[in-house]
Short mmCIF file of C-alpha atoms in Angstrom, two decimals:
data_model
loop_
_atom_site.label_atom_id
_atom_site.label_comp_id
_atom_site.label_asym_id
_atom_site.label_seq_id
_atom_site.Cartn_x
_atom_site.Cartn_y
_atom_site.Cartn_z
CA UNK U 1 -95.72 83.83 38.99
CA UNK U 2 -97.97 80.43 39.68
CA UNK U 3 -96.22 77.71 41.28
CA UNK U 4 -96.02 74.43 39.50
CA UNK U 5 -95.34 71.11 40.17
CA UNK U 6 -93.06 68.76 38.42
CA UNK U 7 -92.87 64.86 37.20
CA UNK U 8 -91.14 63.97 40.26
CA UNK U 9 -93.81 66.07 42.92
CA UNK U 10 -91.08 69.10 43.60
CA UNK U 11 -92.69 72.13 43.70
CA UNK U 12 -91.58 75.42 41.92
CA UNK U 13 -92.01 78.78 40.67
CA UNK U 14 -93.01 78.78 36.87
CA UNK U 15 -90.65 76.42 35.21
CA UNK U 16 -87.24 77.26 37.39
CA UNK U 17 -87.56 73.85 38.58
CA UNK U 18 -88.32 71.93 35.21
CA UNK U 19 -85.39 73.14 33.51
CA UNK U 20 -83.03 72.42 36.34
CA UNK U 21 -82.15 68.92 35.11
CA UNK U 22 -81.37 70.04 31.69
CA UNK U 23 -78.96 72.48 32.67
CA UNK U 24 -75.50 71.12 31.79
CA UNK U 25 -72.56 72.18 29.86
CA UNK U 26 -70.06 69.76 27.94
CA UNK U 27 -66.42 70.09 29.52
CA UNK U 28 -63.93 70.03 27.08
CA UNK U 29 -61.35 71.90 28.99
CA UNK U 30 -58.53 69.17 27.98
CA UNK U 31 -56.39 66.58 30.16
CA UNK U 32 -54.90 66.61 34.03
CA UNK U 33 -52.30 63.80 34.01
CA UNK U 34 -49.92 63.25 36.55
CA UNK U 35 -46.72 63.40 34.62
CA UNK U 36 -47.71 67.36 33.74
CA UNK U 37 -48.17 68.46 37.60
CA UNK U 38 -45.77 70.43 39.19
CA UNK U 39 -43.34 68.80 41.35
CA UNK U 40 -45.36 70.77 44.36
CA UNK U 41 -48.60 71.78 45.15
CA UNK U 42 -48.23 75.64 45.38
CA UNK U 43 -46.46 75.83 42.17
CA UNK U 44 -49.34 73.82 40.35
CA UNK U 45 -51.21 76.34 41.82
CA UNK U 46 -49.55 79.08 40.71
CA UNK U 47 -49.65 77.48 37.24
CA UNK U 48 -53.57 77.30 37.15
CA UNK U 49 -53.34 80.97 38.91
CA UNK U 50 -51.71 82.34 36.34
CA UNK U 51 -53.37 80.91 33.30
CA UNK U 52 -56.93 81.56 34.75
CA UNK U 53 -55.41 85.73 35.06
CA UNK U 54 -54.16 85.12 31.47
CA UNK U 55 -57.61 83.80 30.14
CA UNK U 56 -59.15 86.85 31.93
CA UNK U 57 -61.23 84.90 34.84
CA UNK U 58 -62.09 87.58 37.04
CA UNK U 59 -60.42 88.06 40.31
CA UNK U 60 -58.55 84.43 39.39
CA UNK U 61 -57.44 84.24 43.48
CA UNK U 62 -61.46 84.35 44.43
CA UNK U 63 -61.74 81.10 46.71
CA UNK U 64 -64.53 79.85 48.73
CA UNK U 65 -63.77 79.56 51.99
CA UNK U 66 -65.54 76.87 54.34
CA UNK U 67 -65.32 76.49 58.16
CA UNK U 68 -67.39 75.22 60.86
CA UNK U 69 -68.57 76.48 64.25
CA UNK U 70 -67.52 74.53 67.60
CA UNK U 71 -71.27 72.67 67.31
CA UNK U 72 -70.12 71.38 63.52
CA UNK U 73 -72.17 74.24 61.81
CA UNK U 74 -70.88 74.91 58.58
CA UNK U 75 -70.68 78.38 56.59
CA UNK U 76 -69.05 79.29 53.32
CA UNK U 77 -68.41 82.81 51.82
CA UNK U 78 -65.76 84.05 49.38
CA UNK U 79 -63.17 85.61 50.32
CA UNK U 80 -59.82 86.79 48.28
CA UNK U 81 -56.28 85.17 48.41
CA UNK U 82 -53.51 87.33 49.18
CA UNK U 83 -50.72 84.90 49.81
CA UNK U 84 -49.49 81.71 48.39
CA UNK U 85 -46.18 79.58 49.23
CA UNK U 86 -45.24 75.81 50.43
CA UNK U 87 -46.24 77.10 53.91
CA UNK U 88 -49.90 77.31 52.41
CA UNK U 89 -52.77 80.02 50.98
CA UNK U 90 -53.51 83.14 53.22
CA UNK U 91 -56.25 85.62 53.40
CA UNK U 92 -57.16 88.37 55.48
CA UNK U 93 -60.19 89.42 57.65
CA UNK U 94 -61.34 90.87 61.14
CA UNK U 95 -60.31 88.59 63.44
CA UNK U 96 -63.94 89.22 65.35
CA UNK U 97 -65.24 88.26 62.35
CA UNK U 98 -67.47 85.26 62.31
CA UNK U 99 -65.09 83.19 60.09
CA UNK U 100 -62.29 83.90 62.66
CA UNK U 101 -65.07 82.71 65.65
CA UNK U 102 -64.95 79.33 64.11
CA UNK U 103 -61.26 79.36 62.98
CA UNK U 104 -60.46 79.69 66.87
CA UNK U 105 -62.95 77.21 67.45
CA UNK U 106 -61.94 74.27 65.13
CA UNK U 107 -58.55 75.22 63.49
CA UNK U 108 -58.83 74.04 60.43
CA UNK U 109 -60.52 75.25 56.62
CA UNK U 110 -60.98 74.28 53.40
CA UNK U 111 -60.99 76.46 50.16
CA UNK U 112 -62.15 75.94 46.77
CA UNK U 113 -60.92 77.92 43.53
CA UNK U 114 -63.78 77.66 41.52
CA UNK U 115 -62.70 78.84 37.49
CA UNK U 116 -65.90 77.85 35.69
CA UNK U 117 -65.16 78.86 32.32
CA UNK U 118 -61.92 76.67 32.43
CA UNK U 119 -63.67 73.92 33.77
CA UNK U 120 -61.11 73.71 37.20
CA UNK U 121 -61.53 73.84 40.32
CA UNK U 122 -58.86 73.40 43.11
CA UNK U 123 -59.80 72.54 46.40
CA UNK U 124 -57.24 73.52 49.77
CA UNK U 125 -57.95 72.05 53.12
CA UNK U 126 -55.72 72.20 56.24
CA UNK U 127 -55.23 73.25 59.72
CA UNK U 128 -54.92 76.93 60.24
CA UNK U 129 -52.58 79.67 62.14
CA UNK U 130 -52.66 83.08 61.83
CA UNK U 131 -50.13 85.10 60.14
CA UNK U 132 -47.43 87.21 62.01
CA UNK U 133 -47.14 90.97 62.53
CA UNK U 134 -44.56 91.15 60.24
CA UNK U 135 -46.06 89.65 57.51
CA UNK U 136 -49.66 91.43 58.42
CA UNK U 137 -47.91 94.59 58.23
CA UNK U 138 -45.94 94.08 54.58
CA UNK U 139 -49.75 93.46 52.95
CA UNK U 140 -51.28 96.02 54.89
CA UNK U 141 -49.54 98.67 53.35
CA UNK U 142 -50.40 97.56 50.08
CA UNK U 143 -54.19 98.23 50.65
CA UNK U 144 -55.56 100.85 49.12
CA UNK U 145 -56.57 104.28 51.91
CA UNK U 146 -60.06 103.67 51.45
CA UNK U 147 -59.69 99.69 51.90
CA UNK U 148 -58.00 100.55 54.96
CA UNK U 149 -60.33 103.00 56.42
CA UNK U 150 -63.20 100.60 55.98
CA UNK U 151 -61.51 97.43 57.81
CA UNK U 152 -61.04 100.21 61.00
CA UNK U 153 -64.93 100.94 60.23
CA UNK U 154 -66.51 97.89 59.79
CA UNK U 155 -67.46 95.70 62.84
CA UNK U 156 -67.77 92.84 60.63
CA UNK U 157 -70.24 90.26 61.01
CA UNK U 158 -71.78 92.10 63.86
CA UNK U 159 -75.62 93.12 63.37
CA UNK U 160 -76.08 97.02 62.35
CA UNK U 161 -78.89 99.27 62.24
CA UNK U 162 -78.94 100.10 58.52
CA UNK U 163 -76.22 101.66 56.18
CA UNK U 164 -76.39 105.06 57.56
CA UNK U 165 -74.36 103.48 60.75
CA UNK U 166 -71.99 102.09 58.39
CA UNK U 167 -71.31 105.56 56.63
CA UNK U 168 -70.65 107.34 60.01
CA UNK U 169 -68.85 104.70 61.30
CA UNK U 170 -66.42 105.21 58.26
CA UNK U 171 -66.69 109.20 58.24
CA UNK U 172 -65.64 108.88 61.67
CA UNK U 173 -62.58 107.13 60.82
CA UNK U 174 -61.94 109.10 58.18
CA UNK U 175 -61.82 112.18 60.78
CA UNK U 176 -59.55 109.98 63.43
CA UNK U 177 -56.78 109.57 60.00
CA UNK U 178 -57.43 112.72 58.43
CA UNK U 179 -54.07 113.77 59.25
CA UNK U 180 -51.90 110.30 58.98
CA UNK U 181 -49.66 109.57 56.32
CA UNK U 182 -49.88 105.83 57.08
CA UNK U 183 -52.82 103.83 58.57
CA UNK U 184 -51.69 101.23 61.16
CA UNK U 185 -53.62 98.07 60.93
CA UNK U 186 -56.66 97.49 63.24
CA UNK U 187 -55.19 95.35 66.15
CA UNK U 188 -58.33 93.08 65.70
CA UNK U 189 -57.44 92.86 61.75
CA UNK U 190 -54.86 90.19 60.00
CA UNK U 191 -54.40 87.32 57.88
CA UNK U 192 -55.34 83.54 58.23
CA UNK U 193 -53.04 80.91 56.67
CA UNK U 194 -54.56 77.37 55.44
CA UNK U 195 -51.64 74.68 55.63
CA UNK U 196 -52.65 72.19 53.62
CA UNK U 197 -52.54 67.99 53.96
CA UNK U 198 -55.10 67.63 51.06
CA UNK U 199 -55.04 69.98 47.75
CA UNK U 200 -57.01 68.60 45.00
CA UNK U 201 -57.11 70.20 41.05
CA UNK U 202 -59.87 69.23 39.27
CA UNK U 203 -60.44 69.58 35.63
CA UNK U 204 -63.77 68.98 33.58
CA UNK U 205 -63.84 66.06 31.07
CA UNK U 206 -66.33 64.95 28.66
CA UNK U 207 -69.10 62.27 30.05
CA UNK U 208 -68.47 63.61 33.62
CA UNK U 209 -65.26 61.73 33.63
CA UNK U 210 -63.35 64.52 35.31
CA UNK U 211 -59.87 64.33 35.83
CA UNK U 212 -58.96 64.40 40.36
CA UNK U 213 -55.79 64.21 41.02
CA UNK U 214 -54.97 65.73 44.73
CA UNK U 215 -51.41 66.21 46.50
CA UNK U 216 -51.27 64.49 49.95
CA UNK U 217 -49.31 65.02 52.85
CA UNK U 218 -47.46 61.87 54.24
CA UNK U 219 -44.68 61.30 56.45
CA UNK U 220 -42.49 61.55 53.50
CA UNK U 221 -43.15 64.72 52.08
CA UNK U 222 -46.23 64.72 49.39
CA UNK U 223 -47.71 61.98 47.26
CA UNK U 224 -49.95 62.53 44.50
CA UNK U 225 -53.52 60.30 44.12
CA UNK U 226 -55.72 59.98 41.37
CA UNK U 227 -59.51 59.90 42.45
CA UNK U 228 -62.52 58.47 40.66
CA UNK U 229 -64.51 61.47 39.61
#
């Protein structure tokens, strides 16, 4: 496909870059006004949670989660929520993972929600701990066998040869459990907890005049602040 260039000098390949500026779509999604929020942050959550499941988003507790190495690096992937309460939002991972590598490092996250076809977003941003045995343990046992034979497998974020490795590396484990009932949980596996000072909903409004309003910690509790969009 020939490269082109366009009014303003960018270059691109055939007319991606032309029609960039014209992509937009009209958010009618309705009203965020501060008399409607919840009287706390994770139940307004839980609101939007459940009416993005009821209006059949897909995999509604999808967030993106965004840390930074020790050097200030930042990386984002998504990853899936699996807890939610006033102490804050949790997920689970490896903790040799490269998200846990900068968790240790800096201590602190920041997630997004992102349900596009609502036109809402909710962002999450905190300091972080990680979640006890206890707790670990209760969601472990709710993963399916195969989910938990692949988090023993995988040596995530590490570099592998090619997806052969992968599939022994799980066959393997498969052998090692082949006769367990129960699965304990890898003692380098376990959940991360976000506890939030900031948590933002966001919904679309004509004109780009989006509705912000965001929950703040203070030495009082929680306030709520409307931002300019």
């Amino acid at each position: 496909m020939p490269e082109v260039d366009n009014m303003d000098g960018i270059t691109g390949i055939g007319d991606v870059t032309v029609r960039l500026p014209g992509m937009r779509v009209a958010y009618d999604g309705g009203a965020l006004e501060e008399s409607a929020l919840a009287p706390s942050w994770a139940e307004q959550l839980q609101v939007w949670l459940d009416e993005a499941e009821s209006a059949g988003v897909a995999e509604p507790n999808a967030m993106v989660l965004a840390t930074a190495d020790a050097e200030g690096r930042p990386s984002s992937r998504t990853v899936l929520c699996k807890g939610l309460d006033q102490r804050g939002v949790v997920f689970y991972t490896n903790y040799t993972s490269a998200k846990s590598h900068d968790l240790t490092a800096t201590r602190y996250a920041s997630v997004t929600f992102p349900w596009y076809s609502l036109h809402r977003q909710v962002n999450v941003r905190g300091e972080v701990e990680k979640v006890d045995v206890t707790e670990t343990a209760a969601y472990w046992a709710s993963r399916p066998r195969g989910s938990q034979l692949g988090a023993w497998a995988s040596p995530q974020s590490r570099v592998v040869g090619d997806r052969r490795s992968l599939d022994n590396a799980l066959h393997a484990i498969e052998r090692r459990f082949a006769d367990a009932e129960q699965i304990p949980f890898p003692p380098h596996w376990g959940g991360w907890r976000i506890r939030p000072d900031v948590v933002e909903f966001w919904q679309g409004r004509r004109d780009r005049l989006h509705d912000r309003l965001r929950y703040v910690r203070d030495e009082d509790g929680w306030g709520i602040e409307r931002l300019a969009p």
